[in-house]
């Protein structure tokens, strides 16, 4: 492939994502929905204009990392401390209820298998796929509505980060159940070490950034160094600690959110994001979908899978929020905000595939879950915020 | 390769390029020199921290396209009309003098061969490699010094664009001499058609952009549509007309340079450029270099090759500028500004390799030429502008 052929894909992706984003906004739906639909339309499933190439995947990965870095930069640390305990409970319920309900759903559809059999592990794994919340679409929708800094927004964000960590631990446990070489203890230790590392390394780099920022305020070097720092922490998190790169990027944002120029960094990141990487990330979710492999029994399974996955998060996280004294509407918002799935669900599925726990055909169900949750969440969130604003009047 | 590993390379590239860029500026040298040196140091030749991966190549390609688009956006059309005839003469001399001197140099070094023999074609091809000016580094240096909008700056820019087109025609002619399947006439027709296409399509899209810009001034959609337009024209130029993608991007910039928000588009592009794509492009030139393959005779050839290539451009373009009534110092600036070689020289070499006209070992000479010219041009340009400012006082 010649280097210049990427420009064809980029031109189509950027213009289609922007166009359908605007159309979505005209229809009072959030822009990201339009961008995902754009990917679906130009992708191999419908028009076939753009394929899911390795380059697009890598650009999309940069897009999601920038999005999480930007979310981290906008974090209100005082608010995070306030939301911490509630977020922990919401995340725990948001992991374990989908895990259990997913396994039960698999049993109901294909018949229950005895403990320790292959069918049992497969069922548990279907539940595991349902655990990982992918908060980036919710973040983007909340940001668009200007609700990211609210108590509900911050709680969802904190809960999703904790959810991600617990979800990855569950994944390693489940795979470890089958494979005697994986030691669940190692995962716990790695996660703990990443926290210690983030605290120590984060504190040192925060001090350095603060000093440089004070000496050279509002210069190019601050956002550039911030960007490199975000990339570095994304890599370190995944490579050395087995934590998702987006968690590293989010931590990088949190570490830098208290320096004076954090808004200045965020502003430059946002321009990079909305011009190129953001639209590519959201459109690439649509691109991944090929509806040709769909058979009737699989379609039935997929519909059930999507419904269970969505309801399990709403029930699990919503109930936990209600226990933490959120009112009914805010609990519902948190449940709905936590129900989006994204690239983490695909990564989990890929790991399960290589461990022999699922067949490739189930990817279609996962992709359907990602699309339905990505399209539905922002719309429902918008309606819920609208509703509770009406009630407040 | 996992998707997250790109973040390691990106973090190292961005931070190293920025750091050495600042060091270069402290040493009164232009920033791009530091960025190239950064690539050389972290690349396989020295520290081996980052390899020249396909992803980095693609990001660098986006970088050079954005740079040329931005240069096009900054074009002063009145100035281009004024510089047109001079630029044409400078470009012609800048192609044919290096072509002839390069072939003579090859003959002097390896012995002259009779017309039509393989040795003859090889000599002519060494000359062909020397023809293509790569103006992006000069543009970047001129921009940094705030001299891009001067008469000298605009003349270099116009001449380099014409030079690129003539250079590609020469390449096709030379390859056509050996291969009876390539028709030189087709190249001439394609180039002509691209001009016609740019005029017609450019006029229509200019009208559309102007209308949209008037209706929605200073909105996100203007720079995003501009970016997609730049990518589209880059692809169309290379895919349908065989013209380098950077020429398409430059034309896209020229087409949009007269709309009201052209500065607004350029500003957003520049943020994308300086944050990520620009440093990667310049560092990737350094990355390409592996000094291990160097033998003594090849070193001798390479040094001669570099000297002839640089002097031929200075003499050819400088004399042509003098004929066009530029003063001595300005003619020298134009000659030096035209002597940079870049990715086009590598593309030409690659085409020669696949046509059996050169051996892969000569790539080292071409890379040496790119590095020496990229490092020397901005430094000499800065000295020359400084000198002529002193003389003016």
XYZ file of C-alpha atoms in Angstrom:
786
model
C 0.000 0.000 0.000
C 1.325 3.432 -0.962
C 1.538 5.973 1.872
C -0.802 8.424 0.155
C -3.809 6.035 0.119
C -4.490 6.879 3.776
C -5.636 10.328 2.648
C -8.591 8.830 0.803
C -9.811 7.079 3.970
C -9.101 10.123 6.135
C -10.947 12.510 3.817
C -14.023 10.275 3.647
C -13.997 9.540 7.393
C -13.584 13.155 8.488
C -16.182 14.602 6.151
C -18.755 11.816 6.716
C -18.326 11.926 10.499
C -18.695 15.709 10.549
C -21.683 15.678 8.198
C -23.619 12.997 10.096
C -22.575 14.601 13.360
C -24.284 17.800 12.220
C -27.335 15.852 11.020
C -27.549 14.134 14.424
C -27.391 17.516 16.144
C -30.190 18.801 13.914
C -32.241 15.768 15.057
C -31.500 16.776 18.682
C -29.320 13.656 19.136
C -25.692 13.987 20.266
C -23.018 14.398 17.615
C -21.168 11.154 18.467
C -24.220 9.131 17.412
C -23.979 10.679 13.964
C -20.276 9.915 13.835
C -20.843 6.216 14.666
C -23.642 6.005 12.089
C -21.288 7.616 9.551
C -18.761 4.837 10.209
C -21.480 2.198 9.837
C -22.631 3.673 6.506
C -19.217 4.126 4.877
C -17.919 0.830 6.331
C -17.798 -2.641 4.758
C -21.348 -3.427 6.005
C -23.122 -0.843 3.830
C -21.309 1.332 1.263
C -17.875 -0.269 1.641
C -16.011 3.010 1.021
C -13.539 2.617 3.895
C -12.116 -0.554 5.438
C -11.032 -1.040 9.029
C -7.274 -0.797 8.314
C -4.489 -1.024 10.894
C -3.806 2.682 10.417
C -7.413 3.645 11.195
C -7.288 1.386 14.280
C -4.151 3.163 15.495
C -5.570 6.622 14.830
C -8.742 5.601 16.692
C -6.602 4.402 19.609
C -4.927 7.826 19.756
C -8.412 9.339 19.600
C -9.715 7.434 22.633
C -6.523 8.121 24.599
C -6.759 11.866 23.875
C -10.410 11.799 24.906
C -9.609 10.160 28.248
C -6.623 12.485 28.829
C -8.879 15.452 28.226
C -11.478 13.990 30.619
C -8.738 13.565 33.224
C -7.570 17.160 32.733
C -11.103 18.366 33.411
C -11.338 16.397 36.664
C -12.275 18.254 39.767
C -10.145 16.500 42.414
C -12.308 17.742 45.299
C -15.373 16.332 43.550
C -13.586 12.997 42.962
C -12.839 12.706 46.685
C -16.499 13.437 47.394
C -17.703 10.868 44.806
C -15.088 8.211 45.732
C -17.026 5.896 48.116
C -20.242 6.039 46.068
C -18.259 5.431 42.862
C -16.618 2.368 44.420
C -19.972 0.794 45.316
C -21.459 1.647 41.898
C -18.460 0.143 40.110
C -18.596 -3.081 42.170
C -22.317 -3.603 41.521
C -21.759 -2.595 37.888
C -19.242 -5.418 37.484
C -20.785 -8.261 39.482
C -24.441 -7.979 38.490
C -23.694 -8.099 34.701
C -21.218 -10.942 35.339
C -23.846 -13.057 37.099
C -26.776 -12.120 34.841
C -24.661 -12.693 31.704
C -23.711 -16.202 32.838
C -27.335 -16.992 33.731
C -28.516 -15.690 30.330
C -26.021 -17.964 28.536
C -27.301 -20.899 30.600
C -30.935 -20.101 29.777
C -30.186 -19.850 26.038
C -27.840 -22.813 25.534
C -28.665 -24.914 28.648
C -26.865 -24.850 32.007
C -23.604 -26.790 32.389
C -22.122 -28.242 35.594
C -19.496 -26.248 37.512
C -15.997 -26.645 36.017
C -17.205 -27.814 32.572
C -16.368 -25.965 29.349
C -19.987 -24.746 29.026
C -19.737 -23.256 32.510
C -16.585 -21.293 31.661
C -18.119 -20.102 28.400
C -21.153 -18.796 30.272
C -18.984 -17.046 32.835
C -16.993 -15.522 30.003
C -20.109 -14.146 28.304
C -20.786 -12.452 31.642
C -17.210 -11.163 31.765
C -17.582 -9.467 28.380
C -20.565 -7.586 29.837
C -18.586 -6.154 32.771
C -16.373 -3.481 31.228
C -17.985 -0.052 30.969
C -16.480 2.120 28.259
C -17.143 5.592 29.474
C -15.660 7.577 26.562
C -18.958 7.957 24.704
C -20.776 8.978 27.878
C -17.971 11.455 28.638
C -18.269 12.917 25.177
C -22.068 13.200 25.457
C -21.854 14.725 28.951
C -19.233 17.185 27.706
C -21.425 18.195 24.773
C -24.320 18.857 27.186
C -22.005 20.681 29.602
C -22.833 18.160 32.345
C -19.404 16.531 32.845
C -18.609 18.696 35.864
C -21.890 17.889 37.648
C -22.025 15.532 40.632
C -23.694 12.861 38.459
C -21.115 13.306 35.678
C -18.168 13.066 38.051
C -19.657 10.010 39.794
C -20.075 8.201 36.455
C -16.513 9.074 35.500
C -15.021 7.891 38.792
C -17.151 4.736 38.816
C -16.155 3.902 35.231
C -12.457 4.173 36.060
C -12.825 1.871 39.087
C -15.097 -0.407 37.004
C -12.364 -0.697 34.362
C -9.817 -1.828 36.935
C -12.182 -4.347 38.590
C -13.291 -5.561 35.147
C -9.724 -6.313 34.086
C -9.110 -8.143 37.365
C -12.239 -10.262 36.771
C -11.057 -11.050 33.227
C -7.720 -12.284 34.498
C -9.441 -14.338 37.214
C -11.805 -15.994 34.728
C -9.023 -16.822 32.284
C -6.917 -17.914 35.252
C -9.666 -20.377 36.293
C -9.071 -22.261 33.034
C -5.367 -21.651 32.562
C -3.253 -22.692 35.572
C -0.365 -20.476 34.385
C -2.151 -17.179 35.110
C -1.878 -16.231 38.781
C -4.791 -14.067 39.975
C -2.556 -12.795 42.782
C -0.146 -11.303 40.238
C -2.991 -9.202 38.778
C -3.892 -7.832 42.198
C -0.225 -7.030 42.885
C 0.214 -5.379 39.461
C -2.834 -3.189 39.961
C -1.639 -2.183 43.419
C 1.848 -1.435 42.030
C 0.365 0.739 39.277
C -1.418 2.815 41.908
C 1.792 3.206 43.916
C 3.718 4.052 40.741
C 1.095 6.635 39.702
C 1.224 8.242 43.129
C 5.038 8.495 43.282
C 5.777 9.192 39.604
C 2.685 11.392 39.381
C 3.730 13.503 42.362
C 7.257 14.039 40.977
C 6.035 14.889 37.475
C 3.320 17.160 38.869
C 6.016 19.154 40.711
C 8.164 19.381 37.552
C 5.224 20.440 35.369
C 4.165 23.027 37.939
C 7.676 24.519 38.010
C 8.064 24.603 34.204
C 4.547 26.003 33.837
C 5.308 28.788 36.300
C 8.498 29.688 34.431
C 7.104 29.445 30.872
C 3.343 29.954 31.169
C 1.230 29.618 27.995
C 4.098 28.375 25.800
C 3.915 25.541 23.251
C 6.137 23.354 25.410
C 3.490 22.842 28.120
C 0.834 21.128 25.957
C 3.493 19.255 23.948
C 5.125 17.896 27.109
C 1.630 17.103 28.434
C 0.815 15.154 25.278
C 4.062 13.171 25.487
C 3.358 12.531 29.179
C -0.119 11.221 28.332
C 1.306 8.868 25.670
C 4.036 7.700 28.053
C 1.628 6.881 30.889
C -0.748 5.096 28.460
C 2.123 2.887 27.357
C 3.520 2.289 30.846
C 0.081 1.353 32.237
C -0.578 -1.282 29.601
C 2.945 -2.572 29.018
C 4.271 -2.824 32.568
C 1.093 -3.192 34.652
C -1.432 -4.765 32.264
C -3.886 -1.884 32.894
C -5.764 -0.499 29.841
C -3.912 2.368 28.106
C -6.951 4.638 28.445
C -6.702 4.300 32.235
C -3.083 5.493 32.010
C -4.120 8.450 29.871
C -6.891 9.324 32.326
C -4.424 9.195 35.237
C -2.039 11.452 33.277
C -4.889 13.937 32.964
C -5.705 13.725 36.688
C -2.041 14.285 37.596
C -1.917 17.442 35.473
C -5.435 18.718 36.270
C -4.226 20.942 39.116
C -1.454 22.835 37.303
C -2.306 26.364 36.286
C -2.276 25.768 32.527
C -4.437 22.615 32.623
C -7.186 24.454 30.727
C -4.623 25.621 28.181
C -3.439 22.017 27.640
C -7.039 20.773 27.432
C -7.891 23.422 24.838
C -5.032 22.348 22.537
C -5.921 18.662 23.033
C -9.543 19.354 22.156
C -8.543 20.939 18.836
C -6.519 17.815 17.974
C -9.448 15.702 19.109
C -12.336 17.315 17.300
C -10.432 17.956 14.063
C -9.193 14.452 13.421
C -8.804 11.835 16.135
C -12.241 12.072 17.752
C -14.304 11.633 14.569
C -12.020 8.767 13.503
C -12.472 6.997 16.851
C -16.253 7.146 16.792
C -16.577 6.369 13.089
C -14.257 3.371 13.536
C -16.758 1.793 15.943
C -19.274 1.829 13.106
C -16.627 0.602 10.657
C -16.017 -2.592 12.667
C -19.504 -3.860 11.941
C -20.259 -6.402 9.239
C -23.855 -7.511 9.402
C -23.386 -10.311 6.782
C -22.416 -13.021 9.327
C -25.736 -12.733 11.130
C -27.844 -15.971 11.336
C -31.271 -16.174 12.965
C -30.256 -18.056 16.173
C -27.246 -15.752 16.543
C -29.513 -12.766 16.031
C -31.753 -14.060 18.833
C -28.759 -14.560 21.101
C -27.361 -11.133 20.201
C -30.609 -9.330 20.990
C -30.865 -11.107 24.336
C -27.177 -10.448 25.033
C -27.577 -6.732 24.347
C -30.738 -6.419 26.464
C -29.227 -8.307 29.432
C -25.967 -6.344 29.202
C -27.763 -3.001 29.184
C -30.345 -3.826 31.866
C -27.724 -5.434 34.151
C -25.713 -2.221 34.219
C -28.763 -0.010 34.706
C -30.046 -2.220 37.547
C -26.624 -2.803 39.156
C -25.311 0.753 38.993
C -28.728 2.381 39.449
C -29.478 0.416 42.623
C -26.011 1.123 44.008
C -26.533 4.822 43.295
C -29.917 4.717 45.015
C -28.248 3.088 48.064
C -25.742 5.987 48.022
C -28.673 8.404 48.378
C -28.913 9.694 44.816
C -32.527 10.504 43.884
C -34.453 8.321 41.397
C -33.647 10.331 38.256
C -29.967 10.751 39.102
C -29.680 7.007 39.872
C -31.203 6.252 36.495
C -28.769 8.673 34.798
C -25.845 6.911 36.485
C -27.153 3.480 35.464
C -27.639 4.580 31.861
C -24.304 6.442 31.824
C -22.513 3.264 32.906
C -24.149 0.998 30.311
C -21.932 2.001 27.327
C -19.474 -0.604 26.132
C -16.607 0.056 23.774
C -13.130 -1.038 22.840
C -12.550 -2.694 26.251
C -15.366 -5.196 25.559
C -13.671 -6.021 22.249
C -10.282 -6.418 23.937
C -11.860 -8.733 26.524
C -13.493 -10.754 23.727
C -10.179 -11.015 21.893
C -8.475 -12.313 25.050
C -11.283 -14.865 25.470
C -10.894 -15.942 21.862
C -7.175 -16.627 22.282
C -7.925 -18.541 25.520
C -10.508 -20.643 23.625
C -13.412 -19.398 25.735
C -15.567 -17.968 22.941
C -15.952 -18.416 19.177
C -15.256 -15.545 16.740
C -18.931 -15.447 15.752
C -19.812 -13.826 19.125
C -17.876 -10.740 18.105
C -20.976 -9.672 16.163
C -22.969 -9.694 19.413
C -20.285 -7.620 21.148
C -20.180 -5.132 18.280
C -23.981 -4.927 18.329
C -23.811 -4.215 22.070
C -21.218 -1.477 21.467
C -23.297 0.143 18.743
C -26.640 -0.078 20.526
C -25.194 1.188 23.805
C -23.203 3.936 22.067
C -26.209 5.134 20.128
C -28.772 4.708 22.907
C -26.818 6.088 25.882
C -26.303 9.655 24.644
C -29.920 9.911 23.476
C -31.353 8.558 26.746
C -28.918 10.689 28.780
C -30.085 13.779 26.961
C -33.745 12.897 27.577
C -33.060 12.191 31.261
C -31.256 15.474 31.842
C -34.034 17.254 30.000
C -36.669 15.472 32.107
C -35.004 16.236 35.433
C -34.522 19.877 34.426
C -38.244 20.069 33.694
C -39.024 18.488 37.068
C -36.744 20.967 38.821
C -38.702 23.906 37.407
C 1.891 -5.673 17.559
C -0.603 -4.446 20.148
C -2.247 -1.097 19.372
C -0.900 0.548 22.527
C 2.790 0.128 21.580
C 2.507 3.159 19.276
C 2.271 5.350 22.386
C 5.816 4.452 23.396
C 7.187 5.640 20.036
C 4.961 8.723 20.016
C 5.974 9.759 23.534
C 9.700 9.408 22.790
C 9.424 11.111 19.386
C 7.388 14.073 20.594
C 9.459 14.755 23.696
C 12.840 14.242 21.968
C 11.867 16.403 18.979
C 10.609 19.187 21.238
C 13.662 19.017 23.532
C 16.242 19.098 20.716
C 14.151 21.709 18.936
C 14.516 23.952 21.994
C 18.248 23.155 22.231
C 18.647 24.090 18.553
C 16.853 27.375 19.173
C 19.142 28.102 22.127
C 22.080 27.546 19.710
C 20.456 30.078 17.337
C 19.717 27.283 14.817
C 16.173 26.688 13.568
C 14.004 24.283 15.510
C 13.564 21.781 12.650
C 17.295 21.025 12.735
C 16.943 19.931 16.350
C 13.952 17.791 15.426
C 15.890 15.984 12.666
C 18.858 15.464 14.993
C 16.443 14.085 17.606
C 15.244 11.503 15.071
C 18.842 10.599 14.208
C 19.735 10.124 17.877
C 16.723 8.053 18.933
C 16.701 6.099 15.642
C 18.290 2.718 14.809
C 21.601 4.380 13.885
C 22.445 5.618 17.383
C 20.294 4.848 20.453
C 17.808 2.536 18.695
C 14.869 3.665 20.863
C 12.397 4.065 17.988
C 12.203 2.212 14.668
C 10.898 3.557 11.383
C 7.530 1.729 11.542
C 4.759 1.941 8.972
C 2.681 3.921 11.445
C 5.396 6.554 11.924
C 5.776 6.789 8.119
C 2.045 7.411 7.761
C 1.981 10.002 10.544
C 4.984 11.730 8.916
C 3.130 11.732 5.594
C 0.181 13.474 7.258
C 2.705 15.894 8.783
C 4.216 16.916 5.443
C 0.774 17.211 3.834
C -0.467 19.470 6.655
C 2.696 21.565 6.328
C 2.165 22.069 2.600
C -1.568 22.779 3.090
C -0.682 25.406 5.650
C 1.897 26.901 3.257
C -0.759 27.018 0.542
C -3.232 28.712 2.907
C -0.643 31.418 3.584
C -0.116 32.100 -0.121
C -0.501 35.626 -1.327
C -2.070 35.088 -4.767
C -1.072 38.555 -6.001
C 2.508 37.827 -4.986
C 2.398 34.439 -6.773
C 1.301 36.150 -10.002
C 4.181 38.583 -9.587
C 6.708 35.781 -8.875
C 5.320 33.419 -11.569
C 7.678 34.064 -14.540
C 10.796 34.271 -12.341
C 9.737 31.123 -10.470
C 9.323 29.253 -13.769
C 12.865 30.108 -14.930
C 14.328 29.286 -11.505
C 12.535 25.931 -11.443
C 13.703 24.993 -14.950
C 17.347 25.809 -14.186
C 16.946 24.097 -10.803
C 15.938 20.865 -12.548
C 18.218 20.736 -15.589
C 21.533 21.883 -14.092
C 21.445 19.236 -11.283
C 20.307 16.619 -13.842
C 23.304 17.307 -16.117
C 25.859 17.830 -13.335
C 24.655 14.690 -11.517
C 25.104 12.555 -14.634
C 28.571 14.055 -15.287
C 29.568 13.409 -11.647
C 28.537 9.743 -11.943
C 30.614 9.474 -15.138
C 33.658 11.063 -13.487
C 33.416 8.705 -10.494
C 32.625 5.378 -12.195
C 33.781 6.141 -15.784
C 31.672 7.428 -18.681
C 29.505 4.961 -20.618
C 28.276 5.261 -24.242
C 24.800 6.670 -24.932
C 22.054 4.051 -24.505
C 24.142 1.696 -22.300
C 23.085 0.700 -18.787
C 25.861 2.847 -17.263
C 24.503 5.843 -19.163
C 20.994 5.370 -17.803
C 22.358 4.887 -14.289
C 24.262 8.178 -14.544
C 21.198 10.011 -15.826
C 19.195 8.530 -12.978
C 21.673 9.776 -10.355
C 21.098 13.202 -11.907
C 17.321 12.676 -11.752
C 17.456 11.981 -8.021
C 19.132 15.385 -7.595
C 16.338 17.304 -9.354
C 13.447 17.274 -6.876
C 13.525 20.149 -4.400
C 11.676 19.398 -1.164
C 10.652 22.788 0.030
C 8.925 21.797 3.280
C 11.996 22.343 5.476
C 12.727 25.684 3.839
C 9.068 26.662 4.294
C 9.233 25.733 7.944
C 12.479 27.688 8.456
C 11.137 30.718 6.577
C 7.945 30.582 8.615
C 9.917 30.434 11.864
C 11.875 33.539 10.796
C 8.681 35.260 9.618
C 10.087 35.508 6.062
C 7.635 33.258 4.208
C 5.570 36.217 2.988
C 8.589 38.097 1.583
C 9.244 38.301 -2.157
C 12.177 35.871 -1.775
C 10.085 33.439 0.295
C 7.190 33.435 -2.156
C 9.554 33.017 -5.121
C 11.172 29.958 -3.497
C 7.747 28.500 -2.759
C 6.412 29.032 -6.296
C 9.638 27.767 -7.877
C 9.613 24.642 -5.692
C 6.059 23.780 -6.725
C 6.903 24.149 -10.434
C 10.199 22.292 -9.808
C 8.249 19.374 -8.309
C 6.056 19.071 -11.377
C 8.989 19.310 -13.835
C 10.986 16.877 -11.672
C 8.250 14.255 -11.799
C 7.987 14.689 -15.575
C 11.750 14.180 -15.898
C 11.556 11.046 -13.750
C 8.882 9.556 -15.971
C 10.868 10.489 -19.094
C 14.055 8.858 -17.771
C 12.271 5.670 -16.718
C 10.397 5.788 -20.047
C 13.731 5.858 -21.912
C 14.457 2.387 -20.555
C 10.932 0.978 -20.368
C 8.989 1.188 -23.638
C 5.678 0.780 -21.807
C 5.796 4.213 -20.152
C 4.622 6.945 -22.497
C 6.153 10.364 -21.764
C 3.216 11.973 -23.552
C 0.806 10.477 -21.007
C 2.681 12.247 -18.207
C 2.426 15.593 -19.955
C -1.280 15.021 -20.558
C -1.860 13.933 -16.930
C -0.118 16.998 -15.570
C -2.101 19.242 -17.883
C -5.328 17.503 -16.862
C -4.507 17.981 -13.168
C -4.157 21.712 -13.769
C -7.485 21.818 -15.585
C -9.098 19.729 -12.848
C -7.653 21.992 -10.117
C -8.942 25.077 -11.901
C -12.486 23.753 -12.435
C -12.912 21.741 -9.215
C -10.999 24.413 -7.274
C -13.250 27.186 -8.541
C -16.428 25.284 -7.654
C -15.187 24.290 -4.192
C -13.907 27.816 -3.556
C -17.403 29.154 -4.227
C -18.970 26.552 -1.909
C -16.447 27.208 0.888
C -16.935 30.959 0.539
C -20.712 30.569 0.862
C -20.532 28.208 3.859
C -17.906 30.410 5.503
C -20.113 33.483 5.095
C -23.091 31.671 6.621
C -21.223 29.976 9.512
C -18.076 32.049 10.127
C -15.581 30.830 12.745
C -17.330 27.476 13.337
C -15.628 24.099 13.699
C -17.018 22.924 10.366
C -14.830 25.286 8.318
C -11.409 23.932 9.400
C -12.713 20.333 9.486
C -14.085 20.586 5.946
C -10.819 22.281 4.938
C -8.810 19.408 6.388
C -10.940 16.811 4.568
C -10.583 18.854 1.377
C -6.791 18.897 1.777
C -6.706 15.105 2.264
C -9.029 14.569 -0.700
C -6.934 16.685 -3.078
C -3.713 15.007 -1.877
C -5.200 11.636 -2.740
C -6.722 12.712 -6.050
C -3.458 14.319 -7.213
C -1.372 11.219 -6.596
C -3.921 8.524 -7.395
C -5.534 9.908 -10.538
C -2.837 12.211 -11.945
C 0.441 10.755 -10.627
C 1.358 14.140 -9.074
C 2.913 14.072 -5.565
C 0.323 14.237 -2.767
C 2.050 17.275 -1.235
C 1.412 19.186 -4.474
C -2.300 18.375 -4.114
C -2.277 19.578 -0.510
C -0.514 22.786 -1.541
C -3.105 23.387 -4.280
C -5.905 22.799 -1.729
C -4.317 25.509 0.407
C -4.046 27.908 -2.543
C -7.705 27.309 -3.471
C -8.808 28.175 0.076
C -6.301 30.995 0.714
C -8.723 33.708 -0.404
C -11.725 32.780 1.753
C -12.292 34.981 4.787
C -11.512 32.328 7.399
C -8.278 31.097 5.771
C -6.292 32.384 8.757
C -8.696 30.598 11.103
C -8.202 27.302 9.221
C -4.421 27.833 9.179
C -4.376 28.469 12.920
C -6.168 25.169 13.687
C -3.896 23.302 11.233
C -0.805 24.770 12.862
C -1.881 23.469 16.285
C -2.283 19.966 14.829
C 1.066 20.400 13.106
C 3.257 21.657 15.909
C 1.764 19.388 18.572
C 2.187 16.060 16.842
C 2.537 15.707 13.079
C 5.277 18.280 12.431
C 7.778 16.936 15.000
C 7.088 13.377 13.806
C 7.728 14.332 10.179
C 11.062 15.979 10.874
C 12.220 13.379 13.380
C 11.312 10.614 10.898
C 13.873 12.002 8.429
C 16.525 11.379 11.078
C 15.015 7.981 11.882
C 15.507 6.734 8.320
C 19.273 6.881 8.660
C 21.395 3.840 9.386
C 25.078 4.684 9.114
C 26.185 1.031 9.460
C 26.064 0.261 5.707
C 28.670 2.902 4.919
C 31.854 1.657 3.131
C 34.798 3.905 2.199
C 34.167 4.087 -1.593
C 30.470 4.642 -0.959
C 31.340 7.344 1.556
C 33.476 9.061 -1.117
C 30.657 8.807 -3.649
C 28.119 10.039 -1.108
C 30.179 13.105 -0.173
C 30.640 13.989 -3.845
C 26.957 13.310 -4.539
C 25.883 15.624 -1.720
C 28.267 18.425 -2.760
C 27.267 18.261 -6.439
C 23.561 18.110 -5.571
C 23.788 21.154 -3.288
C 26.047 23.257 -5.527
C 24.051 22.421 -8.683
C 20.879 23.837 -7.109
C 22.640 26.923 -5.733
C 24.282 27.611 -9.104
C 21.234 26.757 -11.228
C 18.589 28.541 -9.178
C 20.901 31.344 -8.055
C 21.945 32.211 -11.617
C 18.345 32.083 -12.820
C 17.363 34.403 -9.960
C 20.202 36.772 -10.885
C 18.936 36.778 -14.491
C 15.490 37.695 -13.109
C 17.060 40.786 -11.516
C 17.239 39.654 -7.909
C 20.283 41.159 -6.150
C 23.277 38.983 -5.200
C 22.183 38.170 -1.649
C 18.589 37.422 -2.606
C 19.757 35.175 -5.493
C 21.955 33.290 -3.031
C 19.020 32.925 -0.626
C 16.880 31.494 -3.432
C 19.635 29.081 -4.491
C 20.132 27.889 -0.908
C 16.379 27.744 -0.265
C 15.944 25.465 -3.284
C 18.721 23.048 -2.342
C 16.767 21.036 0.278
C 15.812 17.512 -0.687
C 13.306 15.364 1.159
C 10.788 12.604 0.739
C 10.441 13.251 -3.022
C 14.106 12.298 -3.547
C 13.406 9.057 -1.677
C 10.295 8.372 -3.754
C 12.294 8.986 -6.945
C 15.014 6.594 -5.707
C 12.421 3.961 -4.888
C 10.961 4.231 -8.404
C 14.494 3.902 -9.858
C 15.110 0.849 -7.696
C 11.989 -0.916 -8.972
C 12.993 -0.012 -12.560
C 16.475 -1.513 -11.953
C 18.247 1.827 -12.449
C 19.993 2.047 -9.066
C 21.091 -0.323 -6.297
C 19.602 -0.104 -2.782
C 22.992 0.921 -1.365
C 22.626 4.404 -2.951
C 19.765 5.105 -0.581
C 22.379 5.981 2.020
C 23.692 8.742 -0.260
C 20.185 10.066 -0.786
C 19.478 10.031 2.950
C 22.799 11.792 3.582
C 21.783 14.430 1.024
C 18.419 14.865 2.751
C 20.015 15.232 6.172
C 22.847 17.537 5.120
C 20.534 19.749 3.068
C 17.860 19.766 5.781
C 20.341 20.697 8.470
C 22.423 23.133 6.398
C 19.648 25.032 4.582
C 17.869 26.535 7.601
C 21.194 27.530 9.220
C 22.549 29.142 6.033
C 19.190 30.792 5.337
C 19.194 32.329 8.791
C 22.755 33.615 8.321
C 21.905 35.031 4.884
C 18.820 36.883 6.117
C 20.839 38.188 9.052
C 23.642 39.299 6.707
C 21.335 41.109 4.277
C 19.527 42.805 7.172
C 22.900 44.070 8.437
C 23.763 45.294 4.939
C 20.436 47.100 4.677
C 21.154 49.098 7.819
